[in-house]
Structure formats: C-alpha cells, structure tokens
Coordinates of C-alpha atoms in Angstrom, one line a residue:
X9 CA -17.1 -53.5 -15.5
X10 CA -19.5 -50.5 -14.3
X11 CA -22.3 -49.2 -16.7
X12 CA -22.2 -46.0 -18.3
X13 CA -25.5 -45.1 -16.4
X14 CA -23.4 -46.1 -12.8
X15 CA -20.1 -43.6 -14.5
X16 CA -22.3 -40.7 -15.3
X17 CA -24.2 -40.5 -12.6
X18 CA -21.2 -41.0 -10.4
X19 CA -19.4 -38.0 -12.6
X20 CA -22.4 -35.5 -12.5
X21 CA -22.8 -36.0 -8.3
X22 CA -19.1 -35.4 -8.2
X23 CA -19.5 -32.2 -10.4
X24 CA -22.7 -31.2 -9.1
X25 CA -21.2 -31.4 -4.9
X26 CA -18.1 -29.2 -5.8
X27 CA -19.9 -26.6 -7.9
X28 CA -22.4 -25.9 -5.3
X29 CA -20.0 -26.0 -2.3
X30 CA -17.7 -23.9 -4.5
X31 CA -20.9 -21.4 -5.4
X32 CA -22.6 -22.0 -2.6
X33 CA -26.0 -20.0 -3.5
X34 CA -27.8 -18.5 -0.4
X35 CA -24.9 -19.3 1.7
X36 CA -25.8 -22.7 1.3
X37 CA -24.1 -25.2 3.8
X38 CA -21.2 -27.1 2.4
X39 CA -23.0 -30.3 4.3
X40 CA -26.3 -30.4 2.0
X41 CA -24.6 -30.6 -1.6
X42 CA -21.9 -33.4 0.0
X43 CA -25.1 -35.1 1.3
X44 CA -26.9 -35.1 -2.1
X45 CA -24.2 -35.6 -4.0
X46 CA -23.8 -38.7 -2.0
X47 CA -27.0 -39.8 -2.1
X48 CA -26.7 -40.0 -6.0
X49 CA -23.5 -42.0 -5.5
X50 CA -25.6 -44.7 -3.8
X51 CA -28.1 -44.4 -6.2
X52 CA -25.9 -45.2 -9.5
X53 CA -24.6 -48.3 -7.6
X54 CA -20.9 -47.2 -7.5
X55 CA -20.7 -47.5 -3.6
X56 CA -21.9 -50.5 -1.7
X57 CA -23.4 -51.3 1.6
X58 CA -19.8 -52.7 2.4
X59 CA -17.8 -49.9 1.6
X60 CA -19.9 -47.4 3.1
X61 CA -18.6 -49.5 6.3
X62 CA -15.1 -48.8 5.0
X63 CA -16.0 -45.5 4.9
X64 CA -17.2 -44.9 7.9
X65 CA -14.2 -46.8 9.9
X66 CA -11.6 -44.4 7.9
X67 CA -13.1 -41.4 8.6
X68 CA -15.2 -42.2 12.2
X69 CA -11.5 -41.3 14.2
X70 CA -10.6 -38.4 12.5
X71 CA -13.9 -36.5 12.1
X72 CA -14.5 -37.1 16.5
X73 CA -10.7 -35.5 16.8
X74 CA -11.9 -32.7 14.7
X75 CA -15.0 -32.1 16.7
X76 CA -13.9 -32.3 20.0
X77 CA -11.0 -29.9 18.7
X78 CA -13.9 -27.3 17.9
X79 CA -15.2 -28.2 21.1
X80 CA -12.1 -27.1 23.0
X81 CA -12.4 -23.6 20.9
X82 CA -15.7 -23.3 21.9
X83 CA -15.1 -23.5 25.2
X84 CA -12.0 -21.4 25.5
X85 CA -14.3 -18.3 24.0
X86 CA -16.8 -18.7 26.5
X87 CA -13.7 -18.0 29.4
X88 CA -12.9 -15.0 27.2
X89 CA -9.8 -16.4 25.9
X90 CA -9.9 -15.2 22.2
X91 CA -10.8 -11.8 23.5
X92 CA -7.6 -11.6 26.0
X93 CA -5.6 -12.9 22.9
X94 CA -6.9 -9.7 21.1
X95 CA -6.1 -7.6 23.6
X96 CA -2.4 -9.1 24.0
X97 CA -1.7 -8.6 20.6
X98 CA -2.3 -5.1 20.4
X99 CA -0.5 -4.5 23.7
X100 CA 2.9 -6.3 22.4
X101 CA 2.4 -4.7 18.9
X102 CA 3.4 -1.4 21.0
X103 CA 2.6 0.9 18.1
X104 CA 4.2 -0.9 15.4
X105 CA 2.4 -1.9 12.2
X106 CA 5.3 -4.0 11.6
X107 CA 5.8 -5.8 14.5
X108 CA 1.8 -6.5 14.4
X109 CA 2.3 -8.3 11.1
X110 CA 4.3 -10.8 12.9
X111 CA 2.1 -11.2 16.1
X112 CA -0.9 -11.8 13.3
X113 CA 1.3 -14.0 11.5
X114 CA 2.3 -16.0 14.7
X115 CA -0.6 -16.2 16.4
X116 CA -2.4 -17.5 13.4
X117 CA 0.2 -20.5 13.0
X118 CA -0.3 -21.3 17.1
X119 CA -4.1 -21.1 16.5
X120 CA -4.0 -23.6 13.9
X121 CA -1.7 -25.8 15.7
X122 CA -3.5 -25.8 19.3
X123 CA -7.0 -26.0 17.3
X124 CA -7.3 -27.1 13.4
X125 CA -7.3 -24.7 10.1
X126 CA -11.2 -24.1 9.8
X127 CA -11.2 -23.4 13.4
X128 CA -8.4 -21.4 13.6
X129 CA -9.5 -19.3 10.8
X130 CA -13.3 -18.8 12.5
X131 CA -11.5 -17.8 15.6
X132 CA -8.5 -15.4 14.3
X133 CA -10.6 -13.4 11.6
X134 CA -12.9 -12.1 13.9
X135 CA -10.3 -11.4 16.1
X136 CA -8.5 -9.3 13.6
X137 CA -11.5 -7.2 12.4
X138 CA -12.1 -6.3 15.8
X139 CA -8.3 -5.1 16.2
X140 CA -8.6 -3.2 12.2
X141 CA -11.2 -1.5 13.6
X142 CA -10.7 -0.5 16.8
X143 CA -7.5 1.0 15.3
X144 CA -9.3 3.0 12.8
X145 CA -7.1 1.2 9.8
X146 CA -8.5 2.0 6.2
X147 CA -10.0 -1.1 4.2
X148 CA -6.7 -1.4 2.0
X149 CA -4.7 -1.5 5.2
X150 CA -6.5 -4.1 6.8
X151 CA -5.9 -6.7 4.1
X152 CA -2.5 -7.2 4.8
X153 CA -3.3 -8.6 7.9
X154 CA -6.5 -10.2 6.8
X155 CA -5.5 -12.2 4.5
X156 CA -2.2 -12.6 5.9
X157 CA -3.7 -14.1 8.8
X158 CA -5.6 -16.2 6.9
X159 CA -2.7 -17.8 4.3
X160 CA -0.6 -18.8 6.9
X161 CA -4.0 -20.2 9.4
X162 CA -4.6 -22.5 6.3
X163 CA -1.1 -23.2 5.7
X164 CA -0.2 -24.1 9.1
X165 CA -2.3 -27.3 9.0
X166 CA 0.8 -28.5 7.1
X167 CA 3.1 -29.5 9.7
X168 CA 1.0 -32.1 12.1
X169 CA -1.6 -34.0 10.4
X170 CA -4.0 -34.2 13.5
X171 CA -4.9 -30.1 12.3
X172 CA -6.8 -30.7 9.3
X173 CA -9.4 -33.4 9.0
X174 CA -8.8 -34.3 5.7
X175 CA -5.2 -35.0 6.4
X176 CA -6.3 -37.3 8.8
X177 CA -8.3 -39.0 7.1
X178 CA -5.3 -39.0 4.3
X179 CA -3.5 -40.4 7.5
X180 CA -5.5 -43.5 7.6
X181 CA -5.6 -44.1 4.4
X182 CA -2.3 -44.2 3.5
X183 CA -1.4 -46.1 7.3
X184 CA 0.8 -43.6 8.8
X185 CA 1.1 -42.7 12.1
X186 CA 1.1 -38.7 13.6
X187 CA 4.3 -39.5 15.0
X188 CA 5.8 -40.3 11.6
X189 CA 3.7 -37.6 10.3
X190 CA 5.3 -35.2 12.3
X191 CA 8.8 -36.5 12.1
X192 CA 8.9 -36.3 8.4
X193 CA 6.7 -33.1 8.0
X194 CA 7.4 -30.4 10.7
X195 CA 10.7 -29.5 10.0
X196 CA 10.4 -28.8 5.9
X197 CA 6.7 -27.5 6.4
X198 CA 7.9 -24.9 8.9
X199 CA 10.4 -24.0 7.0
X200 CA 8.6 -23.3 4.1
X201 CA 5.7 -21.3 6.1
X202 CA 8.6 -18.9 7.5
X203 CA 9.8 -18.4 3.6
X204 CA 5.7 -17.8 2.8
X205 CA 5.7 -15.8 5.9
X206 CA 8.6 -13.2 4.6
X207 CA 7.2 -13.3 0.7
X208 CA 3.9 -12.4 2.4
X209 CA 6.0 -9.6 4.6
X210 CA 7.9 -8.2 1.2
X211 CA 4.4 -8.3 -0.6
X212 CA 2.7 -5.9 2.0
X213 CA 5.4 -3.8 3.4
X214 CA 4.7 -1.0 1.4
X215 CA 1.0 -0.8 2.2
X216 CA 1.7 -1.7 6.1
X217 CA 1.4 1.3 8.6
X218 CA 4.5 2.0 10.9
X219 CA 2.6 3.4 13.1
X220 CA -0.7 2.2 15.1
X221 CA -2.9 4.2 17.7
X222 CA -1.4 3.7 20.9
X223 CA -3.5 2.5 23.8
X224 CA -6.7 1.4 21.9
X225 CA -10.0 -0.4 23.4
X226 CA -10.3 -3.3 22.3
X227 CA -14.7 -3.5 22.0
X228 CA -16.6 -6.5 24.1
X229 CA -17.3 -8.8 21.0
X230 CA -18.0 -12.6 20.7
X231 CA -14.9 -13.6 18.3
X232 CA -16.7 -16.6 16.9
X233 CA -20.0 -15.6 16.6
X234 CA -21.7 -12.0 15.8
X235 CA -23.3 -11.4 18.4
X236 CA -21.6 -8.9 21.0
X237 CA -20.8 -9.5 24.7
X238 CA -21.2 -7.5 26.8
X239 CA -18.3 -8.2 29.3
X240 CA -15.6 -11.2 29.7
X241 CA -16.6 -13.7 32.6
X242 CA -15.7 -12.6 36.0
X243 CA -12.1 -15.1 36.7
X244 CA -10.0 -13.8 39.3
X245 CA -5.9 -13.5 37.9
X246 CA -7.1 -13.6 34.6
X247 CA -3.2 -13.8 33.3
X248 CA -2.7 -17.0 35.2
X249 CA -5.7 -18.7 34.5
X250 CA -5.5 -18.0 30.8
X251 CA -1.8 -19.3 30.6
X252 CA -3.4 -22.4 32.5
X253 CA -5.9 -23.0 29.8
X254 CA -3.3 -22.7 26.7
X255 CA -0.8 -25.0 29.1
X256 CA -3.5 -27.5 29.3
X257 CA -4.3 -27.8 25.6
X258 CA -1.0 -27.9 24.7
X259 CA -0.4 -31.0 27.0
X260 CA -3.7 -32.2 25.1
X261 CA -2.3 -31.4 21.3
X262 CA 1.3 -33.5 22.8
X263 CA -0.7 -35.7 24.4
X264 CA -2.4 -37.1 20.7
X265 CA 0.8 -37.6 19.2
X266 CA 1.8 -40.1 22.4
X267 CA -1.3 -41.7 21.9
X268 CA -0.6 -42.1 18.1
X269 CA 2.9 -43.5 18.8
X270 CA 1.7 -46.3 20.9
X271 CA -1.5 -47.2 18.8
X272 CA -4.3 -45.4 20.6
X273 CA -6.8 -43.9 18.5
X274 CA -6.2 -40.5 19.0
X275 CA -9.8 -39.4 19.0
X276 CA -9.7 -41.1 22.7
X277 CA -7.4 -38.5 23.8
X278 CA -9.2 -35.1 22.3
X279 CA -12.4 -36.2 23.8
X280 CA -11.7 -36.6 27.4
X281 CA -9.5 -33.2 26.7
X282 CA -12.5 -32.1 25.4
X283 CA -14.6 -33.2 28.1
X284 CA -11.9 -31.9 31.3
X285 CA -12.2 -28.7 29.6
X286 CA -15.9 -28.6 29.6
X287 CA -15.9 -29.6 33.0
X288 CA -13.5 -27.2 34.0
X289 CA -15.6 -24.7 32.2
X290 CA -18.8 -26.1 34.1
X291 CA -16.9 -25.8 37.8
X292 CA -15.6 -22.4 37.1
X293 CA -19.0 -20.3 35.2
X294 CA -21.4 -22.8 36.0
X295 CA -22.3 -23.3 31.9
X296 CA -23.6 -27.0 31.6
X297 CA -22.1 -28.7 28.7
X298 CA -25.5 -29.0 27.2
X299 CA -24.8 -25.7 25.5
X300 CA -22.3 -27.9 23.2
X301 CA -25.2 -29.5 21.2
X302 CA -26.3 -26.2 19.8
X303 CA -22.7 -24.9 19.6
X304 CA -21.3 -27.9 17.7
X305 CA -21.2 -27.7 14.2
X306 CA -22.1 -31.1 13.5
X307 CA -22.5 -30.5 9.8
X308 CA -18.5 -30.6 9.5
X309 CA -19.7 -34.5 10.6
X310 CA -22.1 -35.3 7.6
X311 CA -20.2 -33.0 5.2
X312 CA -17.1 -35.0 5.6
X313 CA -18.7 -38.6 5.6
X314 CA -20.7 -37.3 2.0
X315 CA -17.7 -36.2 0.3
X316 CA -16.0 -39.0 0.9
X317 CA -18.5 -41.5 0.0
X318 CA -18.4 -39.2 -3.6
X319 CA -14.8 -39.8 -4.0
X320 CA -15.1 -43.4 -3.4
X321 CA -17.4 -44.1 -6.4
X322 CA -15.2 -42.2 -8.1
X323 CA -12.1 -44.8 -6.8
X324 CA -14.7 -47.1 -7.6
X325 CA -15.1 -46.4 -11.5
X326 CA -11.6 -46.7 -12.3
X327 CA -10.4 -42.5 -11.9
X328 CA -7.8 -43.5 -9.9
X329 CA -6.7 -46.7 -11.6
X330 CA -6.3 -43.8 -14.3
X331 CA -4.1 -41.8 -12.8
X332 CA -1.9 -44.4 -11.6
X333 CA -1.6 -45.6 -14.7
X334 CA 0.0 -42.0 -15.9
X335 CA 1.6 -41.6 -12.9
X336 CA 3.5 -44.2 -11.9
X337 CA 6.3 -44.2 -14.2
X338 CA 6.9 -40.6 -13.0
X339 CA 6.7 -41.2 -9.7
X340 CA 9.0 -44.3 -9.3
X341 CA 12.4 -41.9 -9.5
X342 CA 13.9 -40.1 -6.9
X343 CA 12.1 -38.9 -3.7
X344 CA 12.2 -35.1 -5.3
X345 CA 10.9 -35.9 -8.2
X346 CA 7.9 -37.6 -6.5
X347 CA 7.6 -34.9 -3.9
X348 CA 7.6 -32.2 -6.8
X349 CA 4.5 -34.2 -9.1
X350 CA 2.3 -35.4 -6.1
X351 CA 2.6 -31.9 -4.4
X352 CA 2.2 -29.8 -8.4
X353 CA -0.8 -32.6 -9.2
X354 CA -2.6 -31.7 -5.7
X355 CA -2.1 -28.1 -6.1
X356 CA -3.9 -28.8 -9.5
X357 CA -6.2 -30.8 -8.2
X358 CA -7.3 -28.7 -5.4
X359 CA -7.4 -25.4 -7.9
X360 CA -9.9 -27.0 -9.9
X361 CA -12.0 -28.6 -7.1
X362 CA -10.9 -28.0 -3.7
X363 CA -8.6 -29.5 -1.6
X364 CA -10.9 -31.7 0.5
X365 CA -11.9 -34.0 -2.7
X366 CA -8.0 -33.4 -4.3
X367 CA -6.5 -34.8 -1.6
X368 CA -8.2 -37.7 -0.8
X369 CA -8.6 -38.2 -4.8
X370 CA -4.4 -38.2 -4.6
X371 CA -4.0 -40.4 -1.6
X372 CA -6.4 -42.9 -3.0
X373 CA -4.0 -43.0 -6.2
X374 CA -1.2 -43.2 -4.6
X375 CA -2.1 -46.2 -1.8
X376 CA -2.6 -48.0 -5.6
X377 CA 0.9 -47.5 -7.1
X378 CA 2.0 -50.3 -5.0
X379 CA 5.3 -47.7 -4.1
X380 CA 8.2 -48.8 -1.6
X381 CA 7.3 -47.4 1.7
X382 CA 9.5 -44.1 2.1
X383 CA 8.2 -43.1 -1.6
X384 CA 4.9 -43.5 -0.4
X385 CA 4.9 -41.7 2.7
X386 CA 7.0 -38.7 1.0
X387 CA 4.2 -38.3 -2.1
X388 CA 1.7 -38.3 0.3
X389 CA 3.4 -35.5 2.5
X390 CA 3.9 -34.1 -0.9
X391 CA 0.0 -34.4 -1.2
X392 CA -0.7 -32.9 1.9
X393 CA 1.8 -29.8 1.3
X394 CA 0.0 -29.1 -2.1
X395 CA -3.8 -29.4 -0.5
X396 CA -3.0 -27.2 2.6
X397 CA -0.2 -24.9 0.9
X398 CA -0.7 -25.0 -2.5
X399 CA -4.6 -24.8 -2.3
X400 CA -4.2 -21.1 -1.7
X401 CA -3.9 -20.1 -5.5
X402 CA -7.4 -19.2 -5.3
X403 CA -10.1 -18.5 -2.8
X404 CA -12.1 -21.1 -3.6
X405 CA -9.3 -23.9 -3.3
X406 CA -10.1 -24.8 0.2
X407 CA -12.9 -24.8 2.7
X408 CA -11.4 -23.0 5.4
X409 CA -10.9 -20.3 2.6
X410 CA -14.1 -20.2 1.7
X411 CA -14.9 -19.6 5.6
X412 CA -13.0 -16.8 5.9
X413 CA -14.8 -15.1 2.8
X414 CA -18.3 -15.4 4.2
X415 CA -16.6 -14.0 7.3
X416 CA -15.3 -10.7 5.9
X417 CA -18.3 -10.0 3.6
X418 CA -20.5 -10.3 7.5
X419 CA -18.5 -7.7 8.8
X420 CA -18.6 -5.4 5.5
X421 CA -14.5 -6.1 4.9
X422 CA -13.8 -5.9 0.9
X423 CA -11.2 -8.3 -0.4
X424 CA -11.7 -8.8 -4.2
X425 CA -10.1 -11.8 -6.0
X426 CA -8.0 -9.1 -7.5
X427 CA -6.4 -7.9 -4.0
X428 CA -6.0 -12.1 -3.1
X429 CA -4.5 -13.7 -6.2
X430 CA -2.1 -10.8 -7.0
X431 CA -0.8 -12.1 -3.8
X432 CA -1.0 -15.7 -3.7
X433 CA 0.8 -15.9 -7.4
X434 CA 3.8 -13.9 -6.4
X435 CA 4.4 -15.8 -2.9
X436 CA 2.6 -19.7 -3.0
X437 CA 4.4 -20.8 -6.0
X438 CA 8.3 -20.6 -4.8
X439 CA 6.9 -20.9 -1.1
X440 CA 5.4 -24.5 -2.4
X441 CA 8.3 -25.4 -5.1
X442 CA 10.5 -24.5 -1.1
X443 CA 8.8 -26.9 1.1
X444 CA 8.6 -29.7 -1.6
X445 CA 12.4 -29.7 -2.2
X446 CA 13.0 -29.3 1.3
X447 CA 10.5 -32.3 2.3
X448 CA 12.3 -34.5 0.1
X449 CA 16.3 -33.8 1.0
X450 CA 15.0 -33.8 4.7
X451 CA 13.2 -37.2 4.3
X452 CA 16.2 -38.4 2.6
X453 CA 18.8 -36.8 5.3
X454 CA 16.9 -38.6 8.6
X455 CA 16.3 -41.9 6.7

C-alpha cells in the first residue's frame, strides 16, 4: 500500500503540470511544468529507479520518430518548400473562397500525414496568415480558414499512429503494430474527418468569401519562424525539385510502416530519412546540419519523458486499477459499445486535462482490463479517436491547440473561445459519435 504523503504528492504534481501547461504564464514552456512535476513524482516515491527504465524504453522510439519528423520539416522550409506550398494554394484557389476552403482543408490533412499534428499545425498556420493577409481578408473571414485548418491538422493525427507522439507511445503500450494501426484506423478515421470536414464547410459557408483577389503576392516570410526572408533559395526547376522532395518523404512516411510490419523500430527509418534529407539539403545550399541543434526543439524530448513519468505514479497509486474496476463491466459487450465509452471517456478526459495525459491515462487502463485482443485494440483506437478528435471541444484540450493559439495572438489574429467552441460543439460531437460507430462495424467487417 502507498502512503498518503506518496498519493498527495503524486495528485498535486499531476494537478500542478496540467494547470500550468494549460495556463502557461509568461508563455511558459510546456517542458518545465512536465519536468517539475516529475521531479515531485520521484520525490513522493511513487516511481522507481526501475520504472523510470520502463519509461524510458516505451517512449525512447517514439519521441526520436517525432524528432527526426520535425527535422524533416525543418529542412524542407529552408528549400522554400512551405512558401511554394503557399503560393500553390492561392494559384489553384483561382479566385474562389470556396474552393480555397478545401485546398486549406486538404493541405492541412497531407501536412499532418507527411509530418505530425504539432508540426503540421506550426507549419500550415503561418502559412495561412500569410495567404489572409496578402488577400486583404477581414479578421472574421479569416477564421474560417484558421481554425478550419487547424481542427482538421489536429484531427488528422487520427488515421496513422506514427503522426502523433502520444499515439505512439499509446502504440507501445498497448503492443500494436503501425501496420495494424493503420489497417484498423485509416479507413473509419478518414471517413469521419471528411464528415468533420463538411460540418466544418456548412458551419462557415455563410461567412466564407466567393470571391478572392485574383493574382496576389504572396510576401517572402519564414513560415515557421517570424522572422522574414528575404528571398527563397536559388534551385533551378523549382516545380521538379519540390515534387522530388514531397516524393521522397512520402517513400520515407511508407517506408515506417514496412519497417513496422517486419519488426524494425521505426525510429531507424525516420532518422536516416532525416539524415538523407539533411544531406541532400547540405549538397544542394551548402547549410551544414549543425544548424539542427539550435533548430530542434528538443523540449518536445524532456516534456514527453516528464509527463509520462507523472502519469506513471499516478498508474502506480492505484487510478487506473480504479477505473478498471468501473469500467470493465461496460466495456466487455460489443465492440461498439466499447468503441463508444473508451472514445466518450477520452474525450472527457482530455477536456478536463489534455489529451497527452488522457490518453496515456486510458491506455494504461485498458492494457489492465485483461480484454480479448480485438476489444483491446478497438478501445484503444477508440482512445486515440477521442484524444486526437474529440480533444477539440476546447482550446486547451490538446497541445498542438494550444500551439496554434500562441501562434495567432504573434501575428495579432483574434479568435476568442466564443468564435472556436460555437464551432467545435455543433461539428465534433456527431463528427466523433461518426468515426466511433464506424471504427467499430469496420473492425468487425475485416475481422
């Protein structure tokens, strides 16, 4: 049995971490509360020596995949990529507000796909405000596309667990491969971002312009960072050589689920993508990859390990055992009925806290429900639908959320929690209840 000195102090760290990454005073980085928080884990005894190896082993594979992801992005803005993107999407808009709704919408699910959710949503945001802009669109009609953008950049995590790294840590918790992941996931999850897509579509049209400047220029900024550039590198056929680039990731994104299939850690793969990429980079704008220790945001790292050590001692004093004692009755029945609590509890769970601690919180109950397998690995899809999709309720449900505020108030954008939860309580709800239902009948249809 624990002490009640070891249970408080694990409680208050807990509370403590997500308050201040929630409030985050002074823009405080998400990386010193989960450190400090941790710290007073390891101080009330509720985490050993021995799990903290554990630990480390779960989360070592999916935190370098994550890294070398952001690596990749890093790289492709210093070839101009995310600028040419820009500039592509205001070209095939052709005028239309409407049809550049859809390019927003679309190129925010590819970002996410080709990169991860936090990246994508650093990447596209900036991307966007320099398009509002340069078009001249008023604050109100920029939000559409803002936080469009941003819903469905979060949401598209969803389908393939290698683009969030709290699903895959979830992954290795729970022993399941990105193969199976994908299998199980990308069919149901994609269906239910096109039905969030076209609630999102209904909720806006009104307020959307039909018609855009034609011609406009798009300005020489640094999408990631705020500091403008003053031209794109010099790269003879720039069409071809970008197409090259986006060809080559792709093959690396494909190339992580192969590895997955035949048992190779996957973070193998995304760092030597990582590392042609840099090279390629290095041979073509002479840019030594020293740059990429500065660059890196290796906080992601240390905020990942911290939180995780958090929820441990929280697994450790009996919160899960709790919960599976409540929620195993309900979650022996059918696969719908499991796929509708798990993905209703994380939702919950990641409303109240975030989805970083909800999911892992969930996974870690449901690895001790002792389920048959294809319950297990169906509540924990569930899971993962609720923390990436059903997280959106609020702004403060996930971290790339969070992100993407900070972002906007930089660049003097307005989007009040009035203007974002009129929308996310019309659309998430039957967009989630969609992709549950449909995640269990499909599960049940291919097994």
């Amino acid at each position: 049995m624990f002490g009640s000195t070891m249970i408080t102090l694990t409680i208050a760290a807990f509370v403590m971490t997500v308050v201040l990454i929630l409030w985050r005073p002074k823009e405080l980085n998400e990386a010193i509360p989960a450190t400090g928080g941790a710290l007073l884990v390891l101080l009330s005894g509720s985490v050993s020596f021995a799990d903290l190896l554990k630990i480390t082993d779960t989360i070592s594979d999916a935190v370098i995949t994550i890294m070398a992801t952001i690596v990749m992005a890093i790289v492709l803005e210093s070839f101009g990529f995310f600028q040419w993107a820009a500039e592509g999407l205001i070209a095939r808009a052709k005028g239309s507000g409407l049809r550049l709704f859809w390019y927003v919408i679309l190129l925010c699910f590819l970002m996410t796909l080709f990169f991860n959710n936090d990246g994508s949503i650093m990447i596209t945001t900036p991307i966007l405000i320099i398009v509002l802009q340069n078009l001249g669109l008023k604050n109100h009609q920029k939000i559409p596309y803002l936080l469009s953008g941003a819903l469905i950049a979060t949401a598209s995590s969803a389908p393939i667990g290698v683009s969030n790294i709290v699903n895959l840590i979830a992954l290795k918790i729970v022993g399941m491969d990105l193969y199976m992941h994908t299998l199980m996931m990308f069919i149901p999850s994609t269906l239910g971002l096109l039905v969030f897509a076209f609630l999102l579509f209904l909720s806006f049209y009104r307020i959307l312009p039909k018609r855009l400047p034609l011609n406009p220029k798009v300005p020489r900024q640094h999408p990631l960072h705020a500091k403008p550039s003053t031209a794109m590198p010099a790269i003879k056929n720039r069409a071809k050589f970008m197409r090259n680039i986006l060809l080559f990731v792709f093959m690396v994104r494909v190339s992580l689920f192969i590895a997955s299939y035949f048992g190779i850690p996957v973070s193998i793969v995304a760092v030597l993508g990582s590392a042609i990429l840099l090279t390629w980079r290095w041979y073509y704008l002479k840019i030594s990859p020293a740059d990429m220790v500065k660059k890196t945001p290796w906080h992601i790292l240390v905020f990942a390990f911290g939180m995780y050590v958090i929820i441990y001692g929280l697994n450790n004093i009996g919160l899960t055992h709790m919960l599976v004692s409540y929620l195993k009755p309900l979650a022996l029945g059918d696969l719908l009925n499991g796929s509708l609590l798990m993905g209703g509890l994380v939702t919950v769970l990641s409303t109240l806290v975030n989805n970083h601690p909800a999911l892992m919180i969930g996974t870690l109950t449901l690895t001790g429900m002792e389920l048959d397998p294809l319950t297990l690995k169906v509540t924990y899809l569930a899971s993962v639908v609720g923390s990436d999709l059903g997280s959106l309720l609020l702004p403060i449900g996930t971290l790339a959320s969070l992100i993407w505020l900070h972002i906007l108030k930089q660049n003097k954008v307005k989007v009040s929690w009035k203007d974002y939860c009129k929308v996310t309580f019309i659309t998430i709800p039957p967009a989630l209840i969609f992709t549950l239902v449909c995640l269990a009948f499909w599960v049940e249809w291919i097994f």
